[in-house]
PDB file of N, CA and C in Angstrom:
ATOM      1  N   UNK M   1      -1.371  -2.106 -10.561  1.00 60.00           N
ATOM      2  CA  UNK M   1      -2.571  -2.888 -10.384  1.00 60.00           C
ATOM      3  C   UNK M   1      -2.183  -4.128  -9.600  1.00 60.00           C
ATOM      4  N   UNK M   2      -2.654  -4.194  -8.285  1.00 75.00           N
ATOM      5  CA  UNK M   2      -2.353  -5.451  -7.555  1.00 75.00           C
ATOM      6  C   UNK M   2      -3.878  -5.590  -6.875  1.00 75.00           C
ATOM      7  N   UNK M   3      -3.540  -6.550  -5.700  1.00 81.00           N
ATOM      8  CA  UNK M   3      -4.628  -6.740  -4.952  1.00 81.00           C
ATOM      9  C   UNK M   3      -4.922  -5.681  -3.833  1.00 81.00           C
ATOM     10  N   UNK M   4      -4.283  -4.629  -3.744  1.00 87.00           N
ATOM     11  CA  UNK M   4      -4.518  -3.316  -2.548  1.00 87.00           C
ATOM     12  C   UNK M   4      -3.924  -3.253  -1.891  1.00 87.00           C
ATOM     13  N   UNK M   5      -3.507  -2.346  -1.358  1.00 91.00           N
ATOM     14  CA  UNK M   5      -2.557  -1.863  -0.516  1.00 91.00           C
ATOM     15  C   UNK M   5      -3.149  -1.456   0.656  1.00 91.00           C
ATOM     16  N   UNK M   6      -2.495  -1.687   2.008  1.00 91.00           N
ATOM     17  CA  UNK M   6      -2.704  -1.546   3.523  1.00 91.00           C
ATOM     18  C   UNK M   6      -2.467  -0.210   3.827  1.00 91.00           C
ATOM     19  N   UNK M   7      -3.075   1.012   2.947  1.00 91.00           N
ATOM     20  CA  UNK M   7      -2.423   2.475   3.024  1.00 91.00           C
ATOM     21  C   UNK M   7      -2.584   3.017   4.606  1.00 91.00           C
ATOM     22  N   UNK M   8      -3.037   2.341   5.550  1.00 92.00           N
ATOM     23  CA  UNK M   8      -2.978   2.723   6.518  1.00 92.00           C
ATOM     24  C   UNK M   8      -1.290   1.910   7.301  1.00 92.00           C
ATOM     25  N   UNK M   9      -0.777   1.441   6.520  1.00 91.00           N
ATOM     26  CA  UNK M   9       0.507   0.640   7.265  1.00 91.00           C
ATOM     27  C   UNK M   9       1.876   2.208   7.641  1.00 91.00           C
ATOM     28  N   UNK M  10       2.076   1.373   8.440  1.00 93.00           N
ATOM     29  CA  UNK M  10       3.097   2.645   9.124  1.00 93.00           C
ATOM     30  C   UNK M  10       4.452   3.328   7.997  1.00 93.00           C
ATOM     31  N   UNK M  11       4.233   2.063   7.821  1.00 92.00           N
ATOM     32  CA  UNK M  11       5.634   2.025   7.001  1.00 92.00           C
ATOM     33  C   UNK M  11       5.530   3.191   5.187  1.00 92.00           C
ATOM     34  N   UNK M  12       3.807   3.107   4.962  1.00 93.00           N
ATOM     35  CA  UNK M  12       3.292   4.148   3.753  1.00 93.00           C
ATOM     36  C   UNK M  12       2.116   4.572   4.192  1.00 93.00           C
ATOM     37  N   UNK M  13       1.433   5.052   5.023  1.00 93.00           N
ATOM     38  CA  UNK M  13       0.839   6.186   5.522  1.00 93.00           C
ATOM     39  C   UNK M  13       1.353   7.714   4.549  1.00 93.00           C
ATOM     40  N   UNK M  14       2.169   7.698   5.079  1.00 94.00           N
ATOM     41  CA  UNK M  14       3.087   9.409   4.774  1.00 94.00           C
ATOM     42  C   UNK M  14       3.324   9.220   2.898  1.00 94.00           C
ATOM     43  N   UNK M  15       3.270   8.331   2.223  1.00 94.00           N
ATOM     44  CA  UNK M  15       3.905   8.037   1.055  1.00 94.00           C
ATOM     45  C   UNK M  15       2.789   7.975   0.220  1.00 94.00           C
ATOM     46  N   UNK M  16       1.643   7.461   0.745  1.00 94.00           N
ATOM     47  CA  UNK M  16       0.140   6.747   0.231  1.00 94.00           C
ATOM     48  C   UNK M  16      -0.444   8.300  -0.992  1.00 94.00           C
ATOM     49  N   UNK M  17      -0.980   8.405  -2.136  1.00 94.00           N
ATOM     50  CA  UNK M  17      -1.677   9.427  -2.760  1.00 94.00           C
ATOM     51  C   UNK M  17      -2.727   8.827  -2.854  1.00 94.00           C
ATOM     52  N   UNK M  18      -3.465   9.277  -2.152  1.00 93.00           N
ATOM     53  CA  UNK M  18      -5.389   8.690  -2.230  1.00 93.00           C
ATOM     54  C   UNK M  18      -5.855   9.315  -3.156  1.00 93.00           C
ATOM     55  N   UNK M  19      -5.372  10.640  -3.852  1.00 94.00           N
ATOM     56  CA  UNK M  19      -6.194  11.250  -5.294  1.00 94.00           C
ATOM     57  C   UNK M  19      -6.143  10.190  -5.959  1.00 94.00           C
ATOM     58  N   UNK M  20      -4.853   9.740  -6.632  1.00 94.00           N
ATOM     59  CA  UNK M  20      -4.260   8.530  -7.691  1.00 94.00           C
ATOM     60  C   UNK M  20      -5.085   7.133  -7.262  1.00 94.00           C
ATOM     61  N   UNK M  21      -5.772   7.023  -6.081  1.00 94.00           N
ATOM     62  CA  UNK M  21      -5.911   5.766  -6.246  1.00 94.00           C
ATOM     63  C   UNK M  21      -7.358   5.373  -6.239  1.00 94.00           C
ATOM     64  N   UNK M  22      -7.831   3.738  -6.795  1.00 94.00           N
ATOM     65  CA  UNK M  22      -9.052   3.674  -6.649  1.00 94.00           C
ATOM     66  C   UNK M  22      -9.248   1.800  -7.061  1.00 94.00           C
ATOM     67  N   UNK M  23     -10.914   1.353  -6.408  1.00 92.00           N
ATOM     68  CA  UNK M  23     -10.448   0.498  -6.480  1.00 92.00           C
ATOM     69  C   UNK M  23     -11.366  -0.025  -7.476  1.00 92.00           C
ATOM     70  N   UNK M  24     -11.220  -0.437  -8.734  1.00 93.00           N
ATOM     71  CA  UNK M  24     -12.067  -0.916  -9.861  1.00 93.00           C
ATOM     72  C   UNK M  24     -13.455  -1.860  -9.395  1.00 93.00           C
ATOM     73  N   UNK M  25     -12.282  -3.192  -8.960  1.00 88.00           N
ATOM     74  CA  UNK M  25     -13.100  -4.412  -8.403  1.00 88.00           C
ATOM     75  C   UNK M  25     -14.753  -4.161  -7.184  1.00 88.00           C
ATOM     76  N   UNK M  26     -14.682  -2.821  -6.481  1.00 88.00           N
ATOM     77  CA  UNK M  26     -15.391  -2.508  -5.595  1.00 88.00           C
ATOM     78  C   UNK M  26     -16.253  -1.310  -5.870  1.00 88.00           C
ATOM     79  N   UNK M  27     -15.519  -0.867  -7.043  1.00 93.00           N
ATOM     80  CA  UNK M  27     -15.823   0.790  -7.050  1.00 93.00           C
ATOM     81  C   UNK M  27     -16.109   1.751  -6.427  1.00 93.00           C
ATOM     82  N   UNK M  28     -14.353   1.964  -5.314  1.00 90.00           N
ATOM     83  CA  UNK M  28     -15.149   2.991  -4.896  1.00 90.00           C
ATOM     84  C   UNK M  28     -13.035   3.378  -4.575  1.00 90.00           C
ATOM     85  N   UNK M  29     -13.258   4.309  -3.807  1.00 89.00           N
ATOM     86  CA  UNK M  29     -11.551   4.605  -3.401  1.00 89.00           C
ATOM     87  C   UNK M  29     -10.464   4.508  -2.779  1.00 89.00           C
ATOM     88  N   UNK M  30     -11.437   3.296  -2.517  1.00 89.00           N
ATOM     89  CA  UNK M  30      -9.974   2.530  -1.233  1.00 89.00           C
ATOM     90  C   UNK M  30      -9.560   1.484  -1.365  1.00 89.00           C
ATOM     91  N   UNK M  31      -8.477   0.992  -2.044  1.00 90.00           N
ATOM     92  CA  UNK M  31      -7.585  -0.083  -2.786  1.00 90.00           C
ATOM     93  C   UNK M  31      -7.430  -1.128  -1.873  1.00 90.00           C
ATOM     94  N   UNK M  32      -8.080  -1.174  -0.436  1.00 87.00           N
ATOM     95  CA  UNK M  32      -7.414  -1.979   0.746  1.00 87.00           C
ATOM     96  C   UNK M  32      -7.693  -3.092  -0.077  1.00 87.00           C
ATOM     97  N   UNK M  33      -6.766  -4.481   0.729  1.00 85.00           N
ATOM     98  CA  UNK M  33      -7.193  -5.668   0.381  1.00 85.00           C
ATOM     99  C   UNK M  33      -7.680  -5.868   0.855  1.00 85.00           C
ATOM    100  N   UNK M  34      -8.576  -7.503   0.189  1.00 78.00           N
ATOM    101  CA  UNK M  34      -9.784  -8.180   0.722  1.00 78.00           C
ATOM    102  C   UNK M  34      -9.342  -9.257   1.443  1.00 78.00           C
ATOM    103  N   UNK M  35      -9.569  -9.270   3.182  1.00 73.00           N
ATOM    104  CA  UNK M  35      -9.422 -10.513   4.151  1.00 73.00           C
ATOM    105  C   UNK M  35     -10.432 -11.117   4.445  1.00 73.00           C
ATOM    106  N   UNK M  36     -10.380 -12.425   4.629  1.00 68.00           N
ATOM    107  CA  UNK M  36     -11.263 -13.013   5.009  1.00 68.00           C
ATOM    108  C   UNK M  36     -10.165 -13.830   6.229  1.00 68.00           C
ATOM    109  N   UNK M  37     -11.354 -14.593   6.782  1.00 71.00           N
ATOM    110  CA  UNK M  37     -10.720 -15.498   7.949  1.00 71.00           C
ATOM    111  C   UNK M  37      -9.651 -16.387   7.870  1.00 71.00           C
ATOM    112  N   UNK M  38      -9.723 -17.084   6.758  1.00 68.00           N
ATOM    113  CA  UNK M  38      -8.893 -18.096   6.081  1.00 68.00           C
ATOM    114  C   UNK M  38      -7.466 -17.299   5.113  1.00 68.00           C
ATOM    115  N   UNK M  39      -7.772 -16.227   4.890  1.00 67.00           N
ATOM    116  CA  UNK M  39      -6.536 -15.542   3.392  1.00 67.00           C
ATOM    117  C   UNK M  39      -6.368 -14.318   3.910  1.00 67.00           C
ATOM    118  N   UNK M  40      -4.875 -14.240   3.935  1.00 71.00           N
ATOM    119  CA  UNK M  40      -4.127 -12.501   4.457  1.00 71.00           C
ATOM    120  C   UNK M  40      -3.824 -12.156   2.968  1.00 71.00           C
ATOM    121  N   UNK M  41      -4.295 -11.316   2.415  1.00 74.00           N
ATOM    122  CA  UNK M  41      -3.794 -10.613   1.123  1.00 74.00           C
ATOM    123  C   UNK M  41      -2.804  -9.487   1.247  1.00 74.00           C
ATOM    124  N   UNK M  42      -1.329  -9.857   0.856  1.00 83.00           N
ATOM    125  CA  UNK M  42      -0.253  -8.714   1.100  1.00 83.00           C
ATOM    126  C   UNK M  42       0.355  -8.704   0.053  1.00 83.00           C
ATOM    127  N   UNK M  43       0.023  -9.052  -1.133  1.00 86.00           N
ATOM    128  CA  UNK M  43       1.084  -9.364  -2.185  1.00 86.00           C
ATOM    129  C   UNK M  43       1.122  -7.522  -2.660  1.00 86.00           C
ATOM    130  N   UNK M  44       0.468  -6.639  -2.841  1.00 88.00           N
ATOM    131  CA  UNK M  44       0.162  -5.001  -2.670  1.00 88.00           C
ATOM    132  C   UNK M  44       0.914  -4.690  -1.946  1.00 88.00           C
ATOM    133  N   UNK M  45       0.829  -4.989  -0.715  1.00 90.00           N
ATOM    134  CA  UNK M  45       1.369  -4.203   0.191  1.00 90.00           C
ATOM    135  C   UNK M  45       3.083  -4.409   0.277  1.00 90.00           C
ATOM    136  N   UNK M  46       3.115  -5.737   0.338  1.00 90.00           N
ATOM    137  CA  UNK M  46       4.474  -5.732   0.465  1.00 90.00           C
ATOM    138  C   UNK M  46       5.625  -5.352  -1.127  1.00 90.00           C
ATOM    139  N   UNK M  47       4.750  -5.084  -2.218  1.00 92.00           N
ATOM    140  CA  UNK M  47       4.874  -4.470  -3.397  1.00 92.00           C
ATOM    141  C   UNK M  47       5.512  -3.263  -3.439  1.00 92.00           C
ATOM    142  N   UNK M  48       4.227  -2.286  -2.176  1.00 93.00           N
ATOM    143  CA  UNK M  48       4.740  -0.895  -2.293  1.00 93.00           C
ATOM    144  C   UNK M  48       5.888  -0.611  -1.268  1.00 93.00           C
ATOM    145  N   UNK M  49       5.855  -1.679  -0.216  1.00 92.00           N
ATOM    146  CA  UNK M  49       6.815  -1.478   0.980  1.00 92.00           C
ATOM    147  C   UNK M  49       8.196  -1.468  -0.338  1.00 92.00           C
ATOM    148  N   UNK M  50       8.510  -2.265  -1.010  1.00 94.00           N
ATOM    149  CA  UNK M  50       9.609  -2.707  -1.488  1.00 94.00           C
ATOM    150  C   UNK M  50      10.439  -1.071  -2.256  1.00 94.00           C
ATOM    151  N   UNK M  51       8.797  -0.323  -2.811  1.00 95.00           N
ATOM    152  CA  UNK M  51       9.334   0.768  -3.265  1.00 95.00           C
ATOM    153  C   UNK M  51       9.159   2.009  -2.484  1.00 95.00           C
ATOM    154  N   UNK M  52       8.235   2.125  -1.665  1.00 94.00           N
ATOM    155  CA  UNK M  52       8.412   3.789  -0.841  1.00 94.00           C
ATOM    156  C   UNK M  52       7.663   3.142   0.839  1.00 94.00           C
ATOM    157  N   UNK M  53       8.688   2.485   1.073  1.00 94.00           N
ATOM    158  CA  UNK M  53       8.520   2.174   2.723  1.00 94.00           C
ATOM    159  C   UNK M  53       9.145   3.302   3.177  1.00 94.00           C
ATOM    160  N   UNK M  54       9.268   4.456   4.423  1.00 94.00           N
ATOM    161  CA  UNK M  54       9.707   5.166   4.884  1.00 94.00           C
ATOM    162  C   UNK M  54      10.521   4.969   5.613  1.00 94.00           C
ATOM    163  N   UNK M  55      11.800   5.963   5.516  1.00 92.00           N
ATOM    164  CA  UNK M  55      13.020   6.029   5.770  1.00 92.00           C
ATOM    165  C   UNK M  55      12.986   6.416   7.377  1.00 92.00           C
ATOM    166  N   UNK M  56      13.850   5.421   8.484  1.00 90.00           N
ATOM    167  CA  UNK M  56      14.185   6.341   9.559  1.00 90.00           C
ATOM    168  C   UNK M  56      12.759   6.541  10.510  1.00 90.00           C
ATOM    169  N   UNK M  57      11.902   5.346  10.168  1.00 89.00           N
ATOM    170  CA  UNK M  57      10.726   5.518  11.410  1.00 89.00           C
ATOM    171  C   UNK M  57      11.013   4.309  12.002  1.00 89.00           C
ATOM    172  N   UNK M  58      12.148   4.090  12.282  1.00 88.00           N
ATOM    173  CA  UNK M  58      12.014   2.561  13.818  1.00 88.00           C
ATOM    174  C   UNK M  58      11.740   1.337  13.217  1.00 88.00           C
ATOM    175  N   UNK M  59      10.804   1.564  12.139  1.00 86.00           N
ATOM    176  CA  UNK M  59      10.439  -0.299  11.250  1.00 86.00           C
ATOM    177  C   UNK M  59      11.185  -0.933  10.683  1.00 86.00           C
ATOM    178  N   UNK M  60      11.328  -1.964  10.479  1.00 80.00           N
ATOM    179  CA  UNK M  60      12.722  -2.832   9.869  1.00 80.00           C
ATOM    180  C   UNK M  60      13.056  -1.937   8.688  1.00 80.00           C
ATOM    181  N   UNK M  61      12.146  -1.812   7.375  1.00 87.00           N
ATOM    182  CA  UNK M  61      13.023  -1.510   6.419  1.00 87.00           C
ATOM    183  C   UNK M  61      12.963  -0.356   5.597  1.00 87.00           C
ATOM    184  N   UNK M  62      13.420  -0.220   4.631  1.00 94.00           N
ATOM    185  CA  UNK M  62      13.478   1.448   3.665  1.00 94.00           C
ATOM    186  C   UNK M  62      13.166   0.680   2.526  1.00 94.00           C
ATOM    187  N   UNK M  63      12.191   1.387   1.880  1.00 94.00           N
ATOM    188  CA  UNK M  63      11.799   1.605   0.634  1.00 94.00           C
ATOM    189  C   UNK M  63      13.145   2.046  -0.313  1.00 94.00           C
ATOM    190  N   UNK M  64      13.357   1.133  -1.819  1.00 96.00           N
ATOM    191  CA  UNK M  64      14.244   2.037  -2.509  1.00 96.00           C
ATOM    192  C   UNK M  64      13.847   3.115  -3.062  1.00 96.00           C
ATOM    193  N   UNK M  65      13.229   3.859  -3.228  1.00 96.00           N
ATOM    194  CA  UNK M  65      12.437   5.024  -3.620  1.00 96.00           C
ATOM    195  C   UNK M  65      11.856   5.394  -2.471  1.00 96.00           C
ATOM    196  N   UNK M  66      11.768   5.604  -1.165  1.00 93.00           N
ATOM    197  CA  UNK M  66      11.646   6.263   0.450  1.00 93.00           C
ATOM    198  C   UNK M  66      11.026   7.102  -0.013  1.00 93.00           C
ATOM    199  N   UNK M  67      11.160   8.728  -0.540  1.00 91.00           N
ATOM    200  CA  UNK M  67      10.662   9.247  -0.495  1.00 91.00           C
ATOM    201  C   UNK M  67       9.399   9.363  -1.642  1.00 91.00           C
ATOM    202  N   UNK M  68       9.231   8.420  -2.704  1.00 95.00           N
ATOM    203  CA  UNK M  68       8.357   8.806  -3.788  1.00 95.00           C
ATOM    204  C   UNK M  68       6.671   8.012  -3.504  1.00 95.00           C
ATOM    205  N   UNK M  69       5.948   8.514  -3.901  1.00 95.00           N
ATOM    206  CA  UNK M  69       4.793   8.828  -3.761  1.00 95.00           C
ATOM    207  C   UNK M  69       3.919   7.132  -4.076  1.00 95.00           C
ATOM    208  N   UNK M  70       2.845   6.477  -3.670  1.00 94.00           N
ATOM    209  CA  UNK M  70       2.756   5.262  -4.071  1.00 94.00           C
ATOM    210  C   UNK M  70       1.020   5.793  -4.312  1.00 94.00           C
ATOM    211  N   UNK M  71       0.282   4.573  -5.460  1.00 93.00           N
ATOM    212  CA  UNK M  71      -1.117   4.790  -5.329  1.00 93.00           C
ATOM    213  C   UNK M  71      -1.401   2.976  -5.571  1.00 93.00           C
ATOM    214  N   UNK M  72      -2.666   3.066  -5.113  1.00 91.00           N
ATOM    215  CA  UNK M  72      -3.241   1.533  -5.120  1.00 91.00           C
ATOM    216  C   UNK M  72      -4.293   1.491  -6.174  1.00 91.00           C
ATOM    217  N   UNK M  73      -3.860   0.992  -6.799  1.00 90.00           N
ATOM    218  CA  UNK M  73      -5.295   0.461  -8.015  1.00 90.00           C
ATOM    219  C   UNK M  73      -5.243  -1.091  -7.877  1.00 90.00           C
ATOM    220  N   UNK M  74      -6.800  -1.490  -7.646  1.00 89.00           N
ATOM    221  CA  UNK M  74      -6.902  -2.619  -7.351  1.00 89.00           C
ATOM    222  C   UNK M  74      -8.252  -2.992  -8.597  1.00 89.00           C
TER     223      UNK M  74
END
């Protein structure tokens, strides 16, 4: 449970389970975070990067868990 995840980010695209995820606060199934003009919300994203960022696509870093599966509940 964080503030949502950027499941379209390069880095968890391939990793993202959209069955598992959903977003309470909005009700509906897409965990993204909420931007506005003034506030970048990444504290999610850079959450799941930490655990299943993908291995070996060109982007700075690897997930310690690379290959395991991530969901966003927001």
């Amino acid at each position: 449970m964080d503030d949502g995840i950027d499941y379209l980010h390069p880095d968890l695209s391939k990793n993202y389970n959209a069955e598992s995820s959903y977003d309470f606060s909005s009700n509906d199934p897409y965990p993204f975070p909420r931007y506005t003009d003034d506030w970048f919300n990444s504290h999610g994203t850079r959450c799941a990067g930490e655990i299943s960022a993908e291995r070996d696509n060109g982007i700075c870093g690897v997930g310690v868990a690379y290959n395991s599966k991530i969901a966003g509940l927001r």
